[in-house]
Short mmCIF file of C-alpha atoms in Angstrom, two decimals:
data_model
loop_
_atom_site.label_atom_id
_atom_site.label_comp_id
_atom_site.label_asym_id
_atom_site.label_seq_id
_atom_site.Cartn_x
_atom_site.Cartn_y
_atom_site.Cartn_z
CA MET A 27 46.80 43.65 35.93
CA THR A 28 46.71 46.03 32.98
CA ILE A 29 44.18 45.56 30.20
CA LEU A 30 47.02 44.57 27.80
CA ARG A 31 48.31 41.91 30.21
CA LYS A 32 44.75 40.59 30.68
CA ILE A 33 44.43 40.22 26.92
CA PHE A 34 47.71 38.29 26.71
CA PHE A 35 46.62 36.10 29.64
CA LEU A 36 43.25 35.25 28.10
CA SER A 37 44.88 34.50 24.76
CA ALA A 38 47.26 32.06 26.40
CA VAL A 39 44.43 30.33 28.26
CA LEU A 40 42.43 30.04 25.02
CA SER A 41 45.46 28.60 23.23
CA VAL A 42 45.88 25.93 25.92
CA VAL A 43 42.15 25.01 25.74
CA MET A 44 42.23 24.76 21.93
CA THR A 45 45.34 22.61 22.06
CA ALA A 46 43.69 20.30 24.58
CA MET A 47 40.56 20.03 22.47
CA THR A 48 42.58 19.29 19.34
CA SER A 49 44.56 16.60 21.11
CA CYS A 50 41.26 14.79 21.89
CA ILE A 51 40.68 14.18 18.20
CA GLU A 52 42.49 11.11 16.92
CA ASP A 53 43.91 12.06 13.52
CA SER A 54 46.12 9.01 13.10
CA PHE A 55 45.05 6.29 10.69
CA THR A 56 45.40 2.55 11.01
CA THR A 57 47.09 0.59 8.25
CA SER A 58 46.36 -2.84 9.70
CA ALA A 59 44.66 -5.22 7.29
CA SER A 60 42.41 -6.39 10.13
CA ASP A 61 40.90 -2.91 10.51
CA GLN A 62 38.07 -2.84 7.98
CA PRO A 63 34.82 -0.90 7.54
CA PHE A 64 31.48 -2.33 8.64
CA PHE A 65 28.21 -1.94 6.72
CA SER A 66 24.66 -1.38 7.99
CA THR A 67 23.41 -4.11 5.64
CA ASP A 68 24.80 -7.26 4.10
CA THR A 69 22.97 -6.60 0.79
CA VAL A 70 21.46 -3.50 -0.79
CA ARG A 71 18.04 -4.72 -1.96
CA MET A 72 16.45 -2.27 -4.38
CA GLY A 73 13.36 -4.37 -5.03
CA GLU A 74 11.38 -4.59 -8.25
CA LEU A 75 11.88 -1.64 -10.59
CA PHE A 76 10.41 -0.60 -13.92
CA THR A 77 13.09 -0.71 -16.62
CA LEU A 78 14.16 2.67 -18.07
CA ASP A 79 12.87 4.49 -14.97
CA ALA A 80 15.20 5.90 -12.34
CA SER A 81 14.86 4.05 -9.07
CA PRO A 82 14.23 5.54 -5.64
CA THR A 83 17.42 6.25 -3.71
CA HIS A 84 18.61 3.54 -1.33
CA ARG A 85 20.90 4.37 1.55
CA PHE A 86 23.27 2.44 3.77
CA VAL A 87 25.91 3.39 6.34
CA VAL A 88 29.63 2.60 6.36
CA TYR A 89 31.01 2.48 9.92
CA ASN A 90 34.52 2.77 11.28
CA ARG A 91 34.30 1.01 14.64
CA HIS A 92 38.01 1.36 15.40
CA ASP A 93 39.88 3.74 17.67
CA LYS A 94 41.87 5.11 14.76
CA GLY A 95 40.78 6.54 11.45
CA ILE A 96 40.60 4.40 8.33
CA ASN A 97 41.35 5.39 4.76
CA ILE A 98 39.27 3.57 2.15
CA SER A 99 41.53 3.76 -0.87
CA SER A 100 38.69 3.27 -3.38
CA ILE A 101 34.93 2.74 -3.62
CA GLU A 102 33.35 1.69 -6.94
CA PHE A 103 31.14 -0.87 -8.65
CA SER A 104 33.32 -3.75 -9.74
CA ASP A 105 30.99 -5.42 -12.24
CA ASP A 106 28.63 -2.81 -13.67
CA SER A 107 29.85 -2.53 -17.25
CA GLN A 108 26.45 -1.22 -18.45
CA GLY A 109 26.47 1.68 -16.00
CA ILE A 110 23.17 0.61 -14.44
CA PHE A 111 23.99 1.79 -10.91
CA ARG A 112 24.99 5.19 -9.54
CA LEU A 113 26.80 6.10 -6.32
CA ASN A 114 26.85 9.03 -3.95
CA VAL A 115 29.41 8.81 -1.16
CA ASP A 116 29.08 11.20 1.76
CA GLY A 117 27.35 13.83 -0.39
CA MET A 118 29.48 13.50 -3.53
CA SER A 119 28.28 11.80 -6.74
CA GLY A 120 30.56 9.86 -9.03
CA LYS A 121 31.62 6.47 -10.39
CA ARG A 122 34.76 6.02 -8.31
CA PHE A 123 35.87 7.54 -5.00
CA ASP A 124 39.47 7.52 -3.81
CA ASN A 125 40.94 8.04 -0.35
CA VAL A 126 37.68 8.28 1.58
CA GLU A 127 38.58 8.93 5.20
CA ILE A 128 36.40 7.95 8.16
CA ARG A 129 37.52 9.16 11.57
CA ALA A 130 37.68 6.85 14.55
CA ASN A 131 34.26 5.58 15.66
CA ASP A 132 32.54 7.61 12.95
CA SER A 133 30.53 6.77 9.81
CA ILE A 134 29.53 7.96 6.34
CA PHE A 135 26.41 7.53 4.20
CA VAL A 136 26.42 5.87 0.79
CA PHE A 137 23.46 6.27 -1.60
CA VAL A 138 22.66 4.01 -4.53
CA GLU A 139 20.36 4.57 -7.53
CA ALA A 140 19.74 2.51 -10.64
CA THR A 141 18.18 2.67 -14.09
CA LEU A 142 17.70 -0.84 -15.44
CA PRO A 143 17.68 -1.46 -19.21
CA GLU A 144 14.75 -3.15 -20.93
CA ASN A 145 15.09 -6.93 -20.99
CA GLY A 146 12.47 -7.85 -23.61
CA ARG A 147 10.71 -10.34 -21.35
CA ASN A 148 7.29 -10.49 -19.68
CA VAL A 149 8.73 -11.41 -16.30
CA ALA A 150 11.02 -9.66 -13.87
CA VAL A 151 14.75 -10.16 -14.51
CA ASP A 152 17.19 -10.02 -11.58
CA VAL A 153 20.31 -7.87 -11.74
CA LEU A 154 23.25 -8.31 -9.36
CA SER A 155 26.31 -6.11 -8.95
CA HIS A 156 28.84 -5.40 -6.19
CA ILE A 157 30.31 -2.30 -4.61
CA GLU A 158 34.00 -2.83 -3.85
CA PHE A 159 35.62 -1.15 -0.84
CA ARG A 160 39.44 -1.38 -0.79
CA CYS A 161 40.96 -0.63 2.59
CA ASN A 162 44.42 -1.45 3.96
CA GLY A 163 45.07 -3.92 1.15
CA VAL A 164 41.78 -5.82 1.66
CA THR A 165 38.78 -5.73 -0.71
CA SER A 166 35.21 -6.01 0.66
CA ARG A 167 32.33 -6.58 -1.76
CA LEU A 168 28.78 -5.48 -0.91
CA PRO A 169 26.07 -7.04 -3.15
CA VAL A 170 23.45 -4.80 -4.75
CA LYS A 171 20.34 -6.56 -6.02
CA ALA A 172 17.50 -5.26 -8.19
CA SER A 173 14.79 -6.79 -10.32
CA GLY A 174 13.68 -5.12 -13.55
CA ARG A 175 10.31 -5.40 -15.31
CA ASP A 176 9.50 -4.07 -18.74
CA VAL A 177 6.23 -2.12 -18.73
CA VAL A 178 3.76 -0.67 -21.20
CA ARG A 179 3.72 3.09 -20.60
CA LEU A 180 0.43 4.93 -20.97
CA LYS A 181 1.13 8.66 -20.94
CA GLY A 182 -1.39 11.46 -21.06
CA ASP A 183 -5.14 10.79 -21.22
CA THR A 184 -5.44 7.25 -22.60
CA ARG A 185 -8.96 6.78 -23.98
CA PHE A 186 -10.57 3.47 -24.90
CA ALA A 187 -13.46 3.49 -27.37
CA GLY A 188 -15.49 0.61 -28.78
CA SER A 189 -14.58 -2.82 -27.46
CA ALA A 190 -11.00 -2.94 -26.13
CA ILE A 191 -8.98 -5.58 -24.31
CA LEU A 192 -5.72 -4.95 -22.47
CA ASP A 193 -2.79 -7.29 -23.08
CA ALA A 194 -1.94 -9.01 -19.81
CA GLY A 195 1.65 -9.79 -20.87
CA LYS A 196 3.39 -6.79 -19.32
CA PRO A 197 2.40 -4.45 -16.50
CA TYR A 198 0.93 -1.07 -17.41
CA HIS A 199 2.39 2.13 -16.00
CA ILE A 200 -0.20 4.91 -16.09
CA THR A 201 1.13 8.43 -15.57
CA ASP A 202 -2.12 10.34 -16.17
CA SER A 203 -5.52 8.71 -16.66
CA ILE A 204 -7.34 5.81 -18.26
CA VAL A 205 -10.74 6.80 -19.64
CA VAL A 206 -13.38 4.38 -20.94
CA GLU A 207 -15.64 6.32 -23.29
CA GLU A 208 -19.41 6.28 -23.01
CA GLY A 209 -20.92 3.28 -24.79
CA SER A 210 -17.53 1.50 -24.83
CA THR A 211 -16.25 -1.56 -22.97
CA LEU A 212 -12.75 -2.14 -21.63
CA THR A 213 -11.87 -5.70 -20.60
CA ILE A 214 -8.91 -6.30 -18.29
CA PRO A 215 -7.93 -10.00 -18.41
CA ALA A 216 -6.67 -12.21 -15.60
CA GLY A 217 -3.14 -11.53 -14.40
CA SER A 218 -3.07 -7.88 -15.49
CA GLU A 219 -1.12 -5.39 -13.38
CA LEU A 220 -1.82 -1.66 -13.52
CA TYR A 221 0.51 0.76 -11.72
CA PHE A 222 -0.69 4.35 -11.38
CA HIS A 223 1.54 7.36 -10.86
CA SER A 224 0.66 10.07 -8.36
CA GLU A 225 -2.72 11.70 -9.20
CA ALA A 226 -3.40 9.27 -12.05
CA ARG A 227 -6.87 7.66 -12.06
CA MET A 228 -9.34 5.55 -14.02
CA VAL A 229 -12.63 7.08 -15.20
CA VAL A 230 -15.32 4.83 -16.65
CA HIS A 231 -18.11 6.43 -18.69
CA GLY A 232 -18.93 3.11 -20.36
CA THR A 233 -18.39 -0.42 -19.01
CA LEU A 234 -15.41 -2.01 -17.26
CA ARG A 235 -14.95 -5.76 -17.02
CA VAL A 236 -12.12 -7.07 -14.83
CA GLU A 237 -11.73 -10.83 -15.24
CA GLY A 238 -9.24 -11.92 -12.60
CA THR A 239 -9.15 -15.41 -11.13
CA ALA A 240 -7.96 -16.90 -7.85
CA GLY A 241 -4.74 -18.03 -9.55
CA SER A 242 -4.28 -14.87 -11.66
CA PRO A 243 -5.76 -11.83 -9.90
CA VAL A 244 -5.75 -8.31 -11.34
CA SER A 245 -3.88 -5.55 -9.50
CA PHE A 246 -4.57 -1.79 -9.42
CA THR A 247 -2.04 0.02 -7.26
CA GLY A 248 0.44 2.89 -7.00
CA ASP A 249 3.80 2.84 -8.74
CA ARG A 250 5.99 3.29 -5.67
CA SER A 251 7.88 0.26 -4.35
CA GLY A 252 10.18 -0.26 -1.42
CA TYR A 253 9.88 1.59 1.88
CA VAL A 254 8.71 5.06 2.92
CA ALA A 255 10.93 4.68 5.98
CA SER A 256 13.13 1.87 7.17
CA THR A 257 10.23 -0.40 8.15
CA ILE A 258 7.14 1.19 6.56
CA PRO A 259 6.44 -0.20 3.07
CA TYR A 260 4.70 1.80 0.36
CA GLU A 261 2.34 -1.17 0.09
CA ILE A 262 0.36 0.12 3.09
CA MET A 263 0.41 3.84 2.14
CA SER A 264 -2.80 5.44 0.92
CA GLY A 265 -3.09 8.42 -1.46
CA GLN A 266 -0.62 7.17 -4.08
CA TRP A 267 -3.10 7.58 -6.97
CA GLY A 268 -6.68 8.71 -7.47
CA GLY A 269 -8.83 5.61 -7.75
CA ILE A 270 -11.61 4.29 -10.03
CA GLU A 271 -14.65 6.43 -10.80
CA PHE A 272 -17.81 5.16 -12.49
CA THR A 273 -19.77 8.14 -13.84
CA PRO A 274 -23.58 8.37 -14.33
CA THR A 275 -23.34 7.12 -17.94
CA SER A 276 -21.51 3.99 -16.81
CA GLY A 277 -23.27 0.67 -16.20
CA ASP A 278 -23.07 -3.14 -15.95
CA ASN A 279 -19.53 -3.03 -14.55
CA TYR A 280 -17.97 -6.23 -13.25
CA ILE A 281 -14.79 -6.70 -11.19
CA SER A 282 -13.67 -10.20 -10.19
CA HIS A 283 -10.60 -11.26 -8.19
CA ALA A 284 -8.97 -7.83 -8.22
CA SER A 285 -7.06 -5.76 -5.68
CA VAL A 286 -7.59 -1.98 -5.72
CA ARG A 287 -5.35 -0.31 -3.16
CA ASN A 288 -3.36 2.76 -2.07
CA THR A 289 -5.83 5.32 -3.48
CA GLU A 290 -7.13 8.78 -2.67
CA TYR A 291 -10.82 7.83 -2.87
CA GLY A 292 -11.05 4.09 -3.64
CA ILE A 293 -13.94 3.20 -5.94
CA VAL A 294 -16.75 5.71 -6.53
CA VAL A 295 -19.98 4.71 -8.28
CA ASP A 296 -21.93 7.89 -9.01
CA HIS A 297 -25.56 7.53 -10.17
CA SER A 298 -24.39 4.76 -12.49
CA GLN A 299 -26.90 2.75 -14.47
CA GLY A 300 -27.73 -0.95 -14.64
CA SER A 301 -28.90 -3.43 -12.05
CA PRO A 302 -26.44 -3.69 -10.46
CA ALA A 303 -24.28 -0.85 -11.77
CA LEU A 304 -21.21 -2.56 -10.26
CA THR A 305 -20.64 -6.17 -9.24
CA LEU A 306 -17.56 -6.96 -7.16
CA VAL A 307 -16.65 -10.63 -6.65
CA ASN A 308 -13.83 -11.96 -4.43
CA SER A 309 -11.98 -8.67 -4.62
CA GLN A 310 -10.04 -6.46 -2.24
CA VAL A 311 -10.42 -2.67 -1.96
CA ARG A 312 -8.14 -1.18 0.68
CA ASN A 313 -5.89 1.68 1.84
CA SER A 314 -7.68 4.91 0.94
CA LYS A 315 -7.40 8.48 2.17
CA GLY A 316 -11.17 8.80 1.85
CA TYR A 317 -13.55 5.85 1.69
CA VAL A 318 -12.69 2.62 -0.09
CA LEU A 319 -16.15 2.44 -1.70
CA GLY A 320 -18.60 5.27 -2.31
CA ALA A 321 -21.98 4.56 -3.95
CA ILE A 322 -24.28 7.48 -4.77
CA HIS A 323 -27.87 6.62 -5.73
CA THR A 324 -26.84 3.52 -7.62
CA SER A 325 -26.70 -0.24 -7.04
CA VAL A 326 -23.72 -2.32 -5.92
CA THR A 327 -23.45 -6.07 -5.34
CA ALA A 328 -20.33 -7.26 -3.50
CA ALA A 329 -19.70 -10.95 -2.82
CA GLY A 330 -16.64 -12.34 -1.02
CA CYS A 331 -14.89 -8.96 -0.83
CA GLU A 332 -12.51 -7.31 1.62
CA PHE A 333 -13.12 -3.59 2.20
CA ALA A 334 -10.47 -2.27 4.56
CA ASP A 335 -8.41 0.59 5.97
CA ALA A 336 -9.50 4.12 5.09
CA SER A 337 -9.28 7.46 6.84
CA SER A 338 -12.89 8.65 6.41
CA GLY A 339 -14.59 5.27 6.83
CA ILE A 340 -14.97 2.14 4.71
CA LEU A 341 -18.33 2.31 2.90
CA ALA A 342 -20.17 5.53 2.04
CA LEU A 343 -23.63 4.58 0.79
CA ILE A 344 -26.09 7.26 -0.30
CA GLY A 345 -29.43 5.76 -1.29
CA GLY A 346 -29.40 2.99 -3.87
CA ASN A 347 -29.93 -0.74 -3.69
CA HIS A 348 -27.05 -2.84 -2.34
CA ILE A 349 -26.11 -6.42 -1.53
CA PHE A 350 -23.02 -7.28 0.56
CA ASN A 351 -22.53 -11.02 0.97
CA GLN A 352 -19.55 -12.74 2.65
CA CYS A 353 -17.68 -9.43 3.02
CA THR A 354 -15.09 -8.35 5.57
CA ILE A 355 -15.46 -4.65 6.41
CA ALA A 356 -12.51 -3.70 8.63
CA ASN A 357 -10.77 -0.48 9.56
CA TYR A 358 -7.36 -0.38 11.20
CA TYR A 359 -6.17 2.67 9.24
CA LEU A 360 -2.78 3.68 10.57
CA PHE A 361 -1.93 7.22 9.53
CA SER A 362 -4.72 9.42 10.92
CA ALA A 363 -7.68 9.40 13.26
CA LEU A 364 -10.74 7.75 11.75
CA GLY A 365 -13.29 10.17 10.28
CA GLY A 366 -16.37 8.09 11.08
CA PRO A 367 -17.95 4.64 11.35
CA ALA A 368 -16.96 1.81 9.04
CA ILE A 369 -20.34 1.83 7.25
CA GLN A 370 -21.89 5.25 6.73
CA MET A 371 -25.37 5.52 5.24
CA TRP A 372 -27.48 8.43 4.03
CA HIS A 373 -30.89 8.68 2.36
CA VAL A 374 -32.00 5.70 4.39
CA SER A 375 -35.20 7.42 5.55
CA ALA A 376 -36.77 10.87 5.72
CA ASP A 377 -34.61 11.61 8.76
CA ASP A 378 -31.40 11.67 6.69
CA ALA A 379 -32.71 12.33 3.19
CA ASP A 380 -30.24 13.53 0.58
CA VAL A 381 -30.69 17.12 -0.63
CA ASP A 382 -29.47 19.02 -3.66
CA GLU A 383 -27.25 22.10 -3.57
CA SER A 384 -30.23 24.36 -2.86
CA GLY A 385 -31.37 22.22 0.07
CA VAL A 386 -34.31 20.56 -1.69
CA THR A 387 -34.87 16.90 -0.79
CA LEU A 388 -34.06 14.61 -3.71
CA ASP A 389 -37.03 12.65 -4.95
CA LEU A 390 -35.13 9.36 -5.12
CA PRO A 391 -35.88 5.98 -3.51
CA TYR A 392 -34.55 5.45 -0.02
CA MET A 393 -31.76 2.93 0.43
CA ALA A 394 -32.39 -0.78 0.33
CA ALA A 395 -29.39 -2.81 1.55
CA ASP A 396 -28.84 -6.39 2.65
CA PHE A 397 -25.67 -7.45 4.51
CA THR A 398 -25.38 -11.23 4.89
CA ASN A 399 -22.64 -13.43 6.43
CA CYS A 400 -20.42 -10.36 6.85
CA ILE A 401 -17.88 -9.22 9.45
CA ILE A 402 -17.98 -5.53 10.43
CA TYR A 403 -15.20 -4.98 12.93
CA GLY A 404 -12.17 -2.72 13.46
CA ASN A 405 -11.14 0.45 15.22
CA GLY A 406 -13.92 2.96 15.67
CA THR A 407 -17.63 2.22 15.47
CA ASP A 408 -19.21 -0.10 12.93
CA LEU A 409 -22.46 1.57 11.75
CA SER A 410 -23.65 5.14 11.40
CA HIS A 411 -27.19 3.95 12.27
CA GLY A 412 -27.65 1.97 15.46
CA ASP A 413 -31.41 1.87 14.98
CA LEU A 414 -32.63 0.79 11.55
CA GLU A 415 -36.28 0.35 12.47
CA GLY A 416 -38.56 1.35 9.61
CA THR A 417 -35.77 1.20 7.01
CA ASP A 418 -35.09 -1.30 4.26
CA VAL A 419 -31.60 -2.10 5.57
CA THR A 420 -31.02 -5.54 7.09
CA LEU A 421 -28.04 -7.39 8.52
CA ARG A 422 -28.43 -11.16 8.54
CA ARG A 423 -25.94 -13.39 10.33
CA CYS A 424 -23.26 -10.72 10.63
CA LEU A 425 -20.55 -10.34 13.26
CA LEU A 426 -20.58 -6.79 14.67
CA LYS A 427 -18.29 -4.90 16.99
CA SER A 428 -21.28 -3.27 18.70
CA ASN A 429 -23.04 -4.83 21.62
CA GLY A 430 -26.70 -5.04 20.72
CA GLU A 431 -29.72 -7.23 20.23
CA ASP A 432 -31.46 -8.75 17.26
CA ASP A 433 -34.65 -7.18 15.89
CA ASN A 434 -36.38 -6.96 12.52
CA ASN A 435 -33.28 -5.39 10.92
CA PHE A 436 -30.55 -7.29 12.78
CA ILE A 437 -31.23 -10.99 12.33
CA ASP A 438 -29.21 -13.82 13.97
CA CYS A 439 -26.18 -11.56 14.40
CA ILE A 440 -23.10 -12.16 16.56
CA TRP A 441 -22.69 -9.11 18.82
CA GLY A 442 -19.53 -7.70 20.40
CA GLU A 443 -17.18 -10.53 19.42
CA ASP A 444 -13.63 -9.99 18.14
CA PRO A 445 -13.26 -11.94 14.85
CA LEU A 446 -9.55 -12.48 15.58
CA TYR A 447 -7.99 -11.37 12.33
CA ASN A 448 -4.37 -12.25 11.58
CA THR A 449 -3.58 -8.53 11.75
CA ILE A 450 -0.53 -7.20 13.63
CA ARG A 451 -0.96 -3.44 13.28
CA GLU A 452 2.27 -2.44 15.01
CA GLN A 453 4.21 -4.58 12.53
CA TYR A 454 2.23 -3.23 9.53
CA VAL A 455 0.59 -6.60 8.87
CA PHE A 456 -3.01 -6.08 7.73
CA ASP A 457 -4.19 -9.63 7.10
CA TYR A 458 -7.94 -10.12 7.49
CA THR A 459 -7.94 -13.89 7.30
CA LEU A 460 -9.12 -15.61 10.49
CA LYS A 461 -7.27 -17.26 13.36
CA GLU A 462 -8.15 -20.83 14.26
CA ASP A 463 -10.20 -19.84 17.32
CA SER A 464 -12.13 -17.05 15.57
CA PRO A 465 -15.85 -16.92 16.44
CA ALA A 466 -16.42 -16.28 12.71
CA ARG A 467 -15.03 -19.69 11.82
CA ASP A 468 -17.74 -22.00 10.39
CA ALA A 469 -20.34 -19.51 11.68
CA ALA A 470 -21.94 -18.40 8.39
CA TYR A 471 -25.24 -19.76 7.12
CA PRO A 472 -24.67 -21.95 4.04
CA ASP A 473 -28.03 -21.02 2.49
CA LEU A 474 -26.97 -17.35 2.45
CA VAL A 475 -23.77 -17.93 0.43
CA LEU A 476 -24.26 -16.51 -3.06
CA PRO A 477 -23.26 -18.76 -6.01
CA ALA A 478 -20.63 -16.21 -7.09
CA THR A 479 -18.56 -16.77 -3.96
CA THR A 480 -18.76 -20.46 -3.06
CA SER A 481 -14.94 -20.14 -2.96
CA ASP A 482 -13.03 -17.17 -1.50
CA ARG A 483 -10.56 -14.98 -3.38
CA TYR A 484 -7.75 -17.45 -2.71
CA GLY A 485 -9.79 -20.35 -4.14
CA ASN A 486 -10.65 -21.94 -0.77
CA PRO A 487 -14.14 -23.58 -0.94
CA ARG A 488 -16.62 -22.21 1.60
CA LEU A 489 -19.13 -25.03 1.68
CA PRO A 490 -20.30 -27.01 3.51
CA TYR A 491 -19.16 -25.05 6.61
CA PRO A 492 -18.68 -21.43 5.57
CA SER A 493 -16.95 -18.88 7.77
CA LEU A 494 -18.22 -15.34 8.09
CA GLY A 495 -16.51 -12.65 6.05
CA ALA A 496 -14.42 -12.67 2.90
CA TYR A 497 -12.03 -15.46 3.89
CA GLN A 498 -12.76 -19.09 4.58
CA TRP A 499 -10.85 -20.40 7.57
CA GLY A 500 -8.64 -23.31 6.69
CA GLU A 501 -5.35 -24.85 7.74
#
């Protein structure tokens, strides 16, 4: 066979193969009214959004589960006269899409965004619209739901001087920082909600008073809502904003019934003044990339508090004088390996004395700390110091993950028992209340319950049979 004939032969073979491959693709389209698209959801739920801000993008899939192609004659919002919602269909943005073809047993993506108008109210207002899909003479309507909240926007460095009180009527959206000036006091009343943008933070040079209640707690959190992925909510993601820092000129700070979550470094109390420099009552500090609470040569009193879920560890205590009463200290952090024990202590004795940048030992008192009626349990180890002999650190009637024995520093403790939290880590449920058969139930000593926390953060009375930890067991 000559080279020319070989070329003709190969060309013919290739033509036959291409024809066969083309014939495998079904290019015909059904016109039957019974052949309709299917959707990956029955409702597009966009969650709670701040009015005037563009929402995150929500996605769903439109399937053609038929053996022939379908032609969707039009896709558009049917009842969005204000232009609140925006569409992107298979990579193209617009208000209306005509003659959208989906091949047999194939699918396309549809993306939805929204910018909700202000509503002039102090509560969330629901918005409902519908995306209409017209196909083969039949109209399908897919609901799209969102809820809009008006917010007070604090942009740039927002500084509070003198005596200032936030208005609890609307949430605050902080895009940079809140700063309380030295010698000044900022009061945050019950029911306040503060949402911080990425890298925003609160810095207190003066005094902060957070006056939440069981019925109207105060919230400090990131400004992202919805889901990072299909089943992972932003609610459990750390690192969304900086955190709260109390500087050395700060003092007499008080936080009651508050939730501080999703931070880079949690709460840091650095050489702050007062006795104690910070009091935390029936509050929750959780989800941090670093520690949830760092105290550096200062004094902290925490009563009825949950400290949970951080990459580096839960408490970082350097010197100082501390009281932790009825606290749950738990670490089931999900997104990285744990960096150390739940409670990490330094400047407890001469063996671990704190030093300055030149390596000189700081002439500051060694730590004094009292943990009473607490639970210290989670993944990883519980304490950085297994032997506290000769120190001024005591644990009285605490449940510990470690297996050990009582001595002069560990008094009437429960060793090596699982407290049986209502946590389901694989389902992203981080609930540190207690199951009915928890060994922490009714196990606390009533005479050790501080007056500040005779009820837990949900208002459940502890006495006369208090449970260990932050949460009172109850049906």
